[in-house]
mmCIF file of C-alpha atoms and ligand atoms in Angstrom:
data_model
loop_
_atom_site.group_PDB
_atom_site.id
_atom_site.type_symbol
_atom_site.label_atom_id
_atom_site.label_comp_id
_atom_site.label_asym_id
_atom_site.label_seq_id
_atom_site.Cartn_x
_atom_site.Cartn_y
_atom_site.Cartn_z
ATOM 1 C CA MET A 6 173.851 49.544 -14.080
ATOM 2 C CA PRO A 7 174.974 48.037 -11.366
ATOM 3 C CA ASN A 8 172.150 45.388 -9.454
ATOM 4 C CA PRO A 9 170.941 47.695 -6.353
ATOM 5 C CA THR A 10 170.541 44.259 -4.785
ATOM 6 C CA SER A 11 173.418 42.947 -4.796
ATOM 7 C CA TYR A 12 176.228 45.955 -5.324
ATOM 8 C CA ASP A 13 178.092 47.090 -2.310
ATOM 9 C CA PRO A 14 179.669 50.281 -3.243
ATOM 10 C CA GLY A 15 182.578 49.702 0.184
ATOM 11 C CA MET A 16 183.550 46.678 -2.326
ATOM 12 C CA THR A 17 187.364 46.541 -3.354
ATOM 13 C CA TRP A 18 188.041 43.973 -6.748
ATOM 14 C CA LEU A 19 191.881 43.418 -7.800
ATOM 15 C CA ILE A 20 192.046 43.124 -11.665
ATOM 16 C CA THR A 21 195.449 40.768 -11.817
ATOM 17 C CA GLY A 22 196.324 41.559 -15.605
ATOM 18 C CA GLY A 23 193.959 44.422 -16.446
ATOM 19 C CA ALA A 24 196.094 45.660 -18.452
ATOM 20 C CA GLY A 25 195.903 43.145 -20.282
ATOM 21 C CA TYR A 26 193.641 42.117 -23.884
ATOM 22 C CA ILE A 27 190.753 41.380 -22.568
ATOM 23 C CA GLY A 28 191.635 42.364 -18.761
ATOM 24 C CA GLY A 29 191.682 45.785 -20.022
ATOM 25 C CA HIS A 30 187.486 45.034 -20.898
ATOM 26 C CA VAL A 31 187.518 43.513 -17.296
ATOM 27 C CA VAL A 32 188.267 46.812 -16.020
ATOM 28 C CA HIS A 33 185.761 49.551 -17.911
ATOM 29 C CA ALA A 34 182.636 47.109 -18.333
ATOM 30 C CA MET A 35 183.963 47.420 -14.186
ATOM 31 C CA ARG A 36 184.405 50.592 -13.248
ATOM 32 C CA GLU A 37 180.857 51.164 -16.763
ATOM 33 C CA ALA A 38 178.849 48.896 -13.437
ATOM 34 C CA GLY A 39 179.957 52.072 -10.658
ATOM 35 C CA ARG A 40 182.612 49.642 -9.335
ATOM 36 C CA GLN A 41 185.666 50.562 -7.511
ATOM 37 C CA VAL A 42 188.381 48.628 -8.454
ATOM 38 C CA VAL A 43 192.605 48.347 -8.291
ATOM 39 C CA VAL A 44 194.844 46.616 -11.370
ATOM 40 C CA LEU A 45 197.748 44.776 -10.612
ATOM 41 C CA ASP A 46 199.846 43.730 -13.376
ATOM 42 C CA ASP A 47 203.769 43.330 -14.572
ATOM 43 C CA LEU A 48 203.611 44.763 -17.701
ATOM 44 C CA SER A 49 205.353 41.772 -19.830
ATOM 45 C CA THR A 50 202.017 41.822 -22.218
ATOM 46 C CA GLY A 51 199.684 44.183 -21.246
ATOM 47 C CA ASP A 52 199.922 48.504 -21.574
ATOM 48 C CA ALA A 53 199.201 50.363 -19.308
ATOM 49 C CA ALA A 54 197.222 52.595 -21.561
ATOM 50 C CA ARG A 55 194.399 50.442 -21.678
ATOM 51 C CA LEU A 56 193.248 51.089 -18.823
ATOM 52 C CA PRO A 57 190.347 53.711 -18.025
ATOM 53 C CA GLU A 58 191.642 56.923 -16.350
ATOM 54 C CA GLY A 59 191.500 57.097 -12.340
ATOM 55 C CA THR A 60 192.298 53.367 -12.329
ATOM 56 C CA PRO A 61 194.946 52.653 -9.169
ATOM 57 C CA LEU A 62 197.548 50.389 -11.033
ATOM 58 C CA VAL A 63 200.173 48.558 -8.854
ATOM 59 C CA ARG A 64 203.088 47.764 -10.906
ATOM 60 C CA GLY A 65 203.947 44.151 -9.931
ATOM 61 C CA SER A 66 203.941 40.072 -10.168
ATOM 62 C CA VAL A 67 201.582 37.888 -8.709
ATOM 63 C CA LEU A 68 204.573 36.065 -7.499
ATOM 64 C CA ASP A 69 205.447 38.655 -5.844
ATOM 65 C CA ARG A 70 203.711 37.946 -2.176
ATOM 66 C CA ALA A 71 204.105 40.716 -0.071
ATOM 67 C CA LEU A 72 203.115 43.554 -2.931
ATOM 68 C CA LEU A 73 199.810 40.846 -3.166
ATOM 69 C CA ASP A 74 199.546 41.615 0.586
ATOM 70 C CA ARG A 75 200.122 45.216 0.969
ATOM 71 C CA THR A 76 197.771 45.763 -2.340
ATOM 72 C CA PHE A 77 194.838 43.646 -0.701
ATOM 73 C CA ARG A 78 195.259 46.167 3.132
ATOM 74 C CA ASP A 79 195.836 49.568 1.462
ATOM 75 C CA HIS A 80 193.137 48.800 -1.444
ATOM 76 C CA GLN A 81 190.940 47.514 0.879
ATOM 77 C CA VAL A 82 189.844 44.680 -1.580
ATOM 78 C CA THR A 83 187.060 42.317 -1.230
ATOM 79 C CA GLY A 84 186.986 40.349 -4.571
ATOM 80 C CA VAL A 85 189.184 39.191 -6.900
ATOM 81 C CA LEU A 86 189.310 38.800 -10.342
ATOM 82 C CA HIS A 87 192.892 36.734 -11.565
ATOM 83 C CA VAL A 88 193.187 37.489 -15.401
ATOM 84 C CA ALA A 89 197.165 37.520 -15.242
ATOM 85 C CA ALA A 90 198.765 34.645 -16.850
ATOM 86 C CA LYS A 91 201.061 33.542 -19.976
ATOM 87 C CA LYS A 92 199.315 32.052 -22.734
ATOM 88 C CA GLN A 93 200.972 31.123 -25.858
ATOM 89 C CA VAL A 94 200.158 27.142 -26.862
ATOM 90 C CA GLY A 95 203.845 26.644 -28.420
ATOM 91 C CA GLU A 96 205.855 28.385 -25.787
ATOM 92 C CA SER A 97 203.411 26.408 -22.988
ATOM 93 C CA VAL A 98 205.221 22.962 -24.129
ATOM 94 C CA GLU A 99 209.139 24.883 -24.819
ATOM 95 C CA GLN A 100 209.378 26.134 -21.041
ATOM 96 C CA PRO A 101 206.586 24.482 -19.357
ATOM 97 C CA PHE A 102 208.741 25.366 -15.833
ATOM 98 C CA HIS A 103 207.541 29.180 -16.410
ATOM 99 C CA TYR A 104 203.798 28.249 -17.377
ATOM 100 C CA TYR A 105 203.337 25.998 -14.068
ATOM 101 C CA ARG A 106 204.959 28.741 -11.983
ATOM 102 C CA GLU A 107 203.483 31.751 -13.986
ATOM 103 C CA ASN A 108 200.243 30.884 -14.305
ATOM 104 C CA LEU A 109 199.813 27.793 -11.132
ATOM 105 C CA GLN A 110 202.252 29.293 -8.480
ATOM 106 C CA GLY A 111 200.920 33.055 -9.353
ATOM 107 C CA LEU A 112 196.878 31.867 -8.310
ATOM 108 C CA GLN A 113 197.583 29.679 -5.362
ATOM 109 C CA THR A 114 200.422 32.897 -5.068
ATOM 110 C CA VAL A 115 197.771 34.985 -5.000
ATOM 111 C CA LEU A 116 194.828 32.505 -2.934
ATOM 112 C CA GLU A 117 197.225 31.744 -0.582
ATOM 113 C CA ALA A 118 197.153 36.329 -0.590
ATOM 114 C CA ALA A 119 193.416 36.182 -0.569
ATOM 115 C CA ALA A 120 192.518 33.678 1.888
ATOM 116 C CA GLY A 121 194.952 35.515 4.018
ATOM 117 C CA ALA A 122 193.702 39.058 4.001
ATOM 118 C CA GLY A 123 190.262 37.927 4.746
ATOM 119 C CA VAL A 124 188.452 37.947 1.143
ATOM 120 C CA ARG A 125 185.198 35.882 0.479
ATOM 121 C CA ARG A 126 185.230 36.335 -3.686
ATOM 122 C CA PHE A 127 187.450 34.944 -6.244
ATOM 123 C CA LEU A 128 186.921 34.688 -9.755
ATOM 124 C CA PHE A 129 189.903 32.801 -12.417
ATOM 125 C CA SER A 130 190.010 33.783 -15.908
ATOM 126 C CA SER A 131 190.349 29.573 -17.129
ATOM 127 C CA SER A 132 189.783 28.886 -21.001
ATOM 128 C CA ALA A 133 188.579 25.738 -23.327
ATOM 129 C CA ALA A 134 192.141 24.901 -23.439
ATOM 130 C CA VAL A 135 191.295 22.635 -20.524
ATOM 131 C CA TYR A 136 189.555 20.400 -22.616
ATOM 132 C CA GLY A 137 191.765 19.312 -25.846
ATOM 133 C CA MET A 138 189.731 17.544 -27.935
ATOM 134 C CA PRO A 139 186.987 17.200 -27.340
ATOM 135 C CA ASP A 140 184.880 14.773 -29.927
ATOM 136 C CA THR A 141 180.986 16.062 -29.040
ATOM 137 C CA GLU A 142 178.381 18.261 -31.147
ATOM 138 C CA LEU A 143 179.000 21.018 -28.055
ATOM 139 C CA VAL A 144 180.795 20.945 -24.850
ATOM 140 C CA THR A 145 179.694 20.903 -21.668
ATOM 141 C CA GLU A 146 180.944 21.520 -18.590
ATOM 142 C CA SER A 147 180.921 18.507 -18.293
ATOM 143 C CA THR A 148 182.199 17.351 -21.265
ATOM 144 C CA PRO A 149 185.931 15.397 -19.927
ATOM 145 C CA CYS A 150 189.057 17.627 -19.926
ATOM 146 C CA ASP A 151 191.869 16.405 -20.876
ATOM 147 C CA PRO A 152 194.295 19.670 -21.943
ATOM 148 C CA MET A 153 196.327 18.761 -24.659
ATOM 149 C CA SER A 154 199.297 21.671 -23.636
ATOM 150 C CA PRO A 155 200.645 23.078 -20.304
ATOM 151 C CA TYR A 156 199.075 25.729 -21.094
ATOM 152 C CA GLY A 157 195.954 23.726 -20.738
ATOM 153 C CA GLU A 158 197.060 21.679 -17.779
ATOM 154 C CA THR A 159 197.925 25.297 -15.677
ATOM 155 C CA LYS A 160 194.797 25.999 -16.501
ATOM 156 C CA LEU A 161 193.003 22.752 -15.721
ATOM 157 C CA ALA A 162 194.585 22.416 -12.184
ATOM 158 C CA GLY A 163 194.123 25.941 -11.123
ATOM 159 C CA GLU A 164 190.324 25.464 -12.050
ATOM 160 C CA TRP A 165 190.683 22.462 -9.320
ATOM 161 C CA LEU A 166 193.464 24.737 -6.529
ATOM 162 C CA VAL A 167 190.091 27.622 -6.889
ATOM 163 C CA ARG A 168 187.709 25.223 -6.044
ATOM 164 C CA ALA A 169 189.961 23.201 -3.459
ATOM 165 C CA ALA A 170 190.918 26.945 -2.122
ATOM 166 C CA GLY A 171 186.980 28.246 -1.584
ATOM 167 C CA ARG A 172 186.307 24.779 -0.405
ATOM 168 C CA ALA A 173 188.453 25.704 2.499
ATOM 169 C CA HIS A 174 188.543 29.207 2.877
ATOM 170 C CA GLY A 175 184.766 29.521 2.871
ATOM 171 C CA ILE A 176 185.765 31.853 -0.624
ATOM 172 C CA SER A 177 182.711 31.941 -3.298
ATOM 173 C CA THR A 178 184.920 30.763 -6.461
ATOM 174 C CA VAL A 179 183.288 31.235 -9.825
ATOM 175 C CA ALA A 180 185.889 30.240 -13.211
ATOM 176 C CA LEU A 181 184.991 31.719 -16.596
ATOM 177 C CA ARG A 182 186.172 28.676 -19.219
ATOM 178 C CA TYR A 183 187.241 31.261 -22.437
ATOM 179 C CA PHE A 184 186.554 30.363 -25.901
ATOM 180 C CA ASN A 185 187.876 31.797 -29.043
ATOM 181 C CA VAL A 186 187.974 35.703 -28.011
ATOM 182 C CA ALA A 187 187.969 38.055 -30.960
ATOM 183 C CA GLY A 188 187.026 42.266 -31.399
ATOM 184 C CA ALA A 189 187.888 45.198 -29.235
ATOM 185 C CA ALA A 190 185.419 47.683 -27.253
ATOM 186 C CA THR A 191 187.708 50.446 -29.343
ATOM 187 C CA PRO A 192 190.241 50.023 -31.057
ATOM 188 C CA GLU A 193 192.626 51.326 -28.087
ATOM 189 C CA LEU A 194 192.082 48.290 -26.355
ATOM 190 C CA SER A 195 192.143 45.807 -28.841
ATOM 191 C CA ASP A 196 194.608 42.883 -29.040
ATOM 192 C CA THR A 197 198.161 43.517 -29.385
ATOM 193 C CA GLY A 198 199.500 39.832 -30.242
ATOM 194 C CA VAL A 199 199.101 37.816 -32.873
ATOM 195 C CA PHE A 200 198.421 34.448 -31.958
ATOM 196 C CA ASN A 201 195.015 34.568 -32.579
ATOM 197 C CA LEU A 202 193.206 33.248 -36.185
ATOM 198 C CA VAL A 203 191.707 36.820 -36.953
ATOM 199 C CA PRO A 204 195.478 38.709 -36.029
ATOM 200 C CA MET A 205 196.913 36.286 -37.708
ATOM 201 C CA VAL A 206 195.064 36.348 -40.685
ATOM 202 C CA PHE A 207 195.326 40.414 -41.028
ATOM 203 C CA GLU A 208 199.736 39.937 -40.458
ATOM 204 C CA ARG A 209 199.480 37.912 -43.232
ATOM 205 C CA LEU A 210 196.910 39.670 -45.496
ATOM 206 C CA THR A 211 198.554 43.358 -44.899
ATOM 207 C CA ALA A 212 201.821 41.644 -46.066
ATOM 208 C CA GLY A 213 200.827 40.969 -49.635
ATOM 209 C CA GLU A 214 200.489 36.638 -48.020
ATOM 210 C CA ALA A 215 197.482 34.296 -48.588
ATOM 211 C CA PRO A 216 196.171 33.370 -45.740
ATOM 212 C CA ARG A 217 197.062 30.055 -44.826
ATOM 213 C CA ILE A 218 194.087 27.482 -43.715
ATOM 214 C CA PHE A 219 195.906 24.448 -41.649
ATOM 215 C CA GLY A 220 193.821 21.158 -43.611
ATOM 216 C CA ALA A 221 190.795 21.220 -45.618
ATOM 217 C CA ASP A 222 189.972 17.455 -45.159
ATOM 218 C CA TYR A 223 188.360 17.774 -41.664
ATOM 219 C CA PRO A 224 184.817 16.464 -41.105
ATOM 220 C CA THR A 225 183.232 19.338 -41.860
ATOM 221 C CA PRO A 226 180.414 20.879 -44.052
ATOM 222 C CA ASP A 227 183.518 22.993 -45.553
ATOM 223 C CA GLY A 228 186.402 20.710 -43.836
ATOM 224 C CA THR A 229 188.020 23.700 -41.966
ATOM 225 C CA CYS A 230 188.388 23.756 -38.606
ATOM 226 C CA ILE A 231 185.569 24.961 -36.561
ATOM 227 C CA ARG A 232 185.371 27.422 -33.462
ATOM 228 C CA ASP A 233 183.068 29.157 -30.598
ATOM 229 C CA TYR A 234 184.586 33.561 -31.093
ATOM 230 C CA ILE A 235 183.509 35.134 -28.630
ATOM 231 C CA HIS A 236 183.786 38.997 -28.354
ATOM 232 C CA VAL A 237 185.670 40.027 -26.447
ATOM 233 C CA SER A 238 183.394 42.987 -24.626
ATOM 234 C CA ASP A 239 181.315 39.928 -24.124
ATOM 235 C CA ILE A 240 183.837 38.259 -21.808
ATOM 236 C CA ALA A 241 183.586 41.731 -20.334
ATOM 237 C CA SER A 242 180.269 41.600 -19.486
ATOM 238 C CA ALA A 243 180.300 38.262 -18.181
ATOM 239 C CA HIS A 244 182.407 39.109 -15.162
ATOM 240 C CA VAL A 245 180.732 41.918 -14.968
ATOM 241 C CA ALA A 246 177.498 39.315 -13.858
ATOM 242 C CA ALA A 247 179.681 36.838 -12.268
ATOM 243 C CA VAL A 248 180.640 39.285 -10.101
ATOM 244 C CA GLU A 249 177.529 40.845 -8.880
ATOM 245 C CA ARG A 250 176.586 36.907 -8.699
ATOM 246 C CA LEU A 251 179.631 36.254 -6.089
ATOM 247 C CA THR A 252 178.284 40.260 -3.804
ATOM 248 C CA ALA A 253 175.186 38.793 -3.555
ATOM 249 C CA ASP A 254 176.687 35.479 -1.843
ATOM 250 C CA PRO A 255 177.958 36.650 1.618
ATOM 251 C CA GLU A 256 178.796 33.343 3.125
ATOM 252 C CA GLY A 257 181.295 31.464 0.340
ATOM 253 C CA GLU A 258 178.856 28.592 -0.903
ATOM 254 C CA THR A 259 179.586 29.853 -4.662
ATOM 255 C CA SER A 260 182.012 27.462 -6.395
ATOM 256 C CA LEU A 261 181.400 27.796 -10.648
ATOM 257 C CA VAL A 262 182.370 26.522 -13.758
ATOM 258 C CA LEU A 263 181.058 28.093 -16.588
ATOM 259 C CA ASN A 264 181.440 27.959 -20.127
ATOM 260 C CA ILE A 265 181.559 31.782 -22.354
ATOM 261 C CA GLY A 266 180.721 30.832 -25.504
ATOM 262 C CA ARG A 267 177.647 31.776 -28.106
ATOM 263 C CA GLY A 268 177.067 28.309 -28.785
ATOM 264 C CA GLU A 269 177.784 29.172 -32.547
ATOM 265 C CA GLY A 270 179.882 27.329 -35.076
ATOM 266 C CA VAL A 271 182.388 29.548 -37.276
ATOM 267 C CA SER A 272 184.419 27.151 -39.590
ATOM 268 C CA VAL A 273 188.070 28.652 -40.868
ATOM 269 C CA GLN A 274 186.559 29.403 -44.039
ATOM 270 C CA GLU A 275 183.709 31.487 -42.801
ATOM 271 C CA MET A 276 185.714 33.316 -40.981
ATOM 272 C CA LEU A 277 187.819 33.323 -44.558
ATOM 273 C CA ASP A 278 184.922 34.866 -46.362
ATOM 274 C CA VAL A 279 184.121 37.414 -43.235
ATOM 275 C CA ILE A 280 187.328 39.224 -42.983
ATOM 276 C CA GLY A 281 187.864 39.826 -47.132
ATOM 277 C CA ARG A 282 184.997 41.141 -46.813
ATOM 278 C CA VAL A 283 185.091 43.505 -43.828
ATOM 279 C CA THR A 284 188.838 44.698 -44.881
ATOM 280 C CA GLY A 285 188.095 44.374 -48.699
ATOM 281 C CA TYR A 286 191.354 42.639 -48.843
ATOM 282 C CA ASP A 287 191.000 39.052 -51.126
ATOM 283 C CA ALA A 288 191.303 37.107 -48.409
ATOM 284 C CA THR A 289 191.394 33.488 -50.179
ATOM 285 C CA GLY A 290 192.974 31.132 -48.818
ATOM 286 C CA GLU A 291 196.097 28.756 -48.844
ATOM 287 C CA VAL A 292 195.107 25.033 -47.741
ATOM 288 C CA THR A 293 198.883 23.644 -46.002
ATOM 289 C CA PRO A 294 198.381 20.246 -44.247
ATOM 290 C CA ARG A 295 196.572 20.313 -40.372
ATOM 291 C CA ARG A 296 198.455 21.045 -37.294
ATOM 292 C CA PRO A 297 198.667 18.500 -34.507
ATOM 293 C CA GLY A 298 196.356 18.988 -31.791
ATOM 294 C CA ASP A 299 193.287 20.525 -34.219
ATOM 295 C CA PRO A 300 190.634 19.295 -33.508
ATOM 296 C CA ALA A 301 188.170 19.464 -35.947
ATOM 297 C CA ARG A 302 185.279 21.250 -33.228
ATOM 298 C CA VAL A 303 185.332 23.025 -30.516
ATOM 299 C CA VAL A 304 182.142 24.839 -29.472
ATOM 300 C CA ALA A 305 180.532 25.661 -26.615
ATOM 301 C CA SER A 306 177.430 25.265 -24.788
ATOM 302 C CA ALA A 307 176.153 28.684 -23.382
ATOM 303 C CA ASP A 308 173.469 26.995 -21.662
ATOM 304 C CA LEU A 309 175.100 27.017 -17.730
ATOM 305 C CA ILE A 310 175.599 30.346 -17.695
ATOM 306 C CA ARG A 311 173.075 32.037 -18.791
ATOM 307 C CA LYS A 312 170.779 29.647 -16.081
ATOM 308 C CA GLU A 313 173.625 30.143 -13.413
ATOM 309 C CA LEU A 314 173.993 34.322 -14.507
ATOM 310 C CA GLY A 315 170.956 35.032 -17.095
ATOM 311 C CA TRP A 316 174.519 36.235 -19.057
ATOM 312 C CA THR A 317 173.809 35.330 -23.113
ATOM 313 C CA ALA A 318 176.808 37.002 -25.893
ATOM 314 C CA ARG A 319 174.895 39.550 -27.301
ATOM 315 C CA HIS A 320 177.869 40.436 -30.762
ATOM 316 C CA GLY A 321 178.361 38.643 -33.711
ATOM 317 C CA VAL A 322 180.978 37.642 -35.964
ATOM 318 C CA THR A 323 181.738 40.977 -37.760
ATOM 319 C CA GLU A 324 180.654 42.751 -35.103
ATOM 320 C CA MET A 325 184.087 41.553 -33.932
ATOM 321 C CA ILE A 326 186.173 41.228 -37.373
ATOM 322 C CA ALA A 327 184.899 44.812 -37.997
ATOM 323 C CA SER A 328 186.446 46.428 -34.969
ATOM 324 C CA ALA A 329 189.540 44.144 -34.053
ATOM 325 C CA TRP A 330 189.989 45.578 -37.695
ATOM 326 C CA GLU A 331 190.035 49.240 -35.938
ATOM 327 C CA GLY A 332 192.225 48.123 -34.201
ATOM 328 C CA TRP A 333 195.084 46.682 -35.885
ATOM 329 C CA CYS A 334 194.104 49.782 -38.530
ATOM 330 C CA LEU A 335 195.357 52.303 -35.352
ATOM 331 C CA ARG A 336 198.229 49.764 -34.467
ATOM 332 C CA HIS A 337 199.343 49.342 -38.542
ATOM 333 C CA PRO A 338 198.283 52.801 -40.252
ATOM 334 C CA GLY A 339 199.036 51.671 -44.154
ATOM 335 C CA ALA A 340 197.164 48.644 -43.573
ATOM 336 C CA ARG A 341 193.624 50.505 -44.663
ATOM 337 C CA ARG A 342 192.781 49.655 -48.237
HETATM 338 N N1 NAD B 11 192.567 35.526 -25.426
HETATM 339 C C1 NAD B 11 191.909 34.330 -25.504
HETATM 340 O O1 NAD B 11 191.265 34.287 -26.749
HETATM 341 C C2 NAD B 11 192.685 33.527 -23.959
HETATM 342 C C3 NAD B 11 191.925 32.817 -24.306
HETATM 343 C C4 NAD B 11 190.747 31.790 -22.979
HETATM 344 C C5 NAD B 11 191.359 31.789 -22.309
HETATM 345 N N2 NAD B 11 192.742 33.534 -21.829
HETATM 346 C C6 NAD B 11 192.805 33.792 -20.994
HETATM 347 O O2 NAD B 11 192.513 34.905 -20.302
HETATM 348 C C7 NAD B 11 193.534 35.718 -19.382
HETATM 349 C C8 NAD B 11 193.928 36.981 -20.319
HETATM 350 O O3 NAD B 11 194.516 36.674 -21.439
HETATM 351 P P1 NAD B 11 194.945 37.434 -22.385
HETATM 352 O O4 NAD B 11 194.001 37.197 -24.016
HETATM 353 O O5 NAD B 11 193.834 39.152 -21.876
HETATM 354 O O6 NAD B 11 196.301 38.138 -23.108
HETATM 355 P P2 NAD B 11 197.282 39.528 -22.351
HETATM 356 O O7 NAD B 11 198.329 38.511 -22.378
HETATM 357 O O8 NAD B 11 197.003 39.951 -23.002
HETATM 358 O O9 NAD B 11 197.018 40.102 -20.616
HETATM 359 C C9 NAD B 11 198.105 39.020 -19.448
HETATM 360 C C10 NAD B 11 197.728 40.596 -18.757
HETATM 361 O O10 NAD B 11 198.423 39.598 -17.328
HETATM 362 C C11 NAD B 11 199.884 40.286 -17.326
HETATM 363 N N3 NAD B 11 200.796 39.146 -16.625
HETATM 364 C C12 NAD B 11 201.016 37.856 -17.142
HETATM 365 N N4 NAD B 11 201.979 37.594 -15.987
HETATM 366 C C13 NAD B 11 201.494 38.274 -15.223
HETATM 367 C C14 NAD B 11 202.170 38.619 -13.752
HETATM 368 N N5 NAD B 11 203.151 37.488 -13.463
HETATM 369 N N6 NAD B 11 201.818 39.266 -12.950
HETATM 370 C C15 NAD B 11 200.547 39.938 -13.415
HETATM 371 N N7 NAD B 11 200.159 40.828 -14.396
HETATM 372 C C16 NAD B 11 200.914 39.564 -15.273
HETATM 373 C C17 NAD B 11 200.057 40.672 -18.384
HETATM 374 O O11 NAD B 11 201.249 42.125 -18.112
HETATM 375 C C18 NAD B 11 198.933 41.168 -19.598
HETATM 376 O O12 NAD B 11 198.490 42.742 -18.747
HETATM 377 C C19 NAD B 11 194.634 34.158 -19.176
HETATM 378 O O13 NAD B 11 194.173 34.116 -18.835
HETATM 379 C C20 NAD B 11 194.072 34.232 -21.150
HETATM 380 O O14 NAD B 11 194.634 32.449 -19.952
HETATM 381 C C21 NAD B 11 192.193 33.891 -22.524
#
């Protein structure tokens, strides 16, 4: 239920990228919290079927200023969750112009339209990719940022732009740095891409191939890389908490950058063990050489988001993998053993 002290039924939130994997979960969570939303998505990687019935969808690009102006006006938008972006690290190395245009110019266009429409609340989807190869046990928001790809650069520069626009135009802002997102609230909302560890392993297993482990000689207890995996439903609930915070600040004074992680490291080998148990496949990994640019350990400190938003993650790794597997089986009917 929405917090009665901050809930304003007159507000409509524009969710860009709301037909995507994370955006779709955010739309559902916002609707369940009683928030009014409109989605703007060009469906380049999204799917309109992810949207709950009755959700208004404006089909088009965040680079289309006239469309944004119309959407702000027609739907009386008073807050923005800017989730839309291109997110493939490797592709961003090959196509930096495309990534800077879509992610940074796209963000600037949305911010300009928001400022022009008098919007005072703005949330930006950032990423742990801003940190690059952090050499620390727990990554805090003040750990130095040194992105390793054009994708990560667009997220870091995006945070700067959001902060500067917030200061100049009296807009309250929150940037959320997602760590390794996995799982699904329902099979229909699951990730359709195969760019993250869990779907990559499912793809290998169901093709009869051993999952690859990129390096087993890292300075970690089992030699494989350690990451902070977070359930997408927890990501969505963090957005609802951020929206409450933004709604409660009519003065435009909030300017937050927050990690969203569980604060708990899980190794690739541990993930494979759980995947084997959940799917019934033999998930014994095949060790291949390290990939360049893969840090040994990236684990979030989740202290600041707990302090600022009163939010903590609720779901564990087994739930992430079991729910992702349900989604995979829905789209690959022959997969289940
Ligand atoms: N999935 C992850 O592990 C992860 C981790 C860190 C950060 N992020 C960030 O989270 C956000 C959402 O990622 P996702 O995993 O849901 O990806 P996704 O590809 O499933 O969703 C992106 C959505 O944005 C839409 N979109 C892309 N370009 C657009 C444009 N120019 N105009 C309008 N809509 C556009 C797509 O159609 C899609 O619906 C992105 O900003 C991404 O960088 C994701």
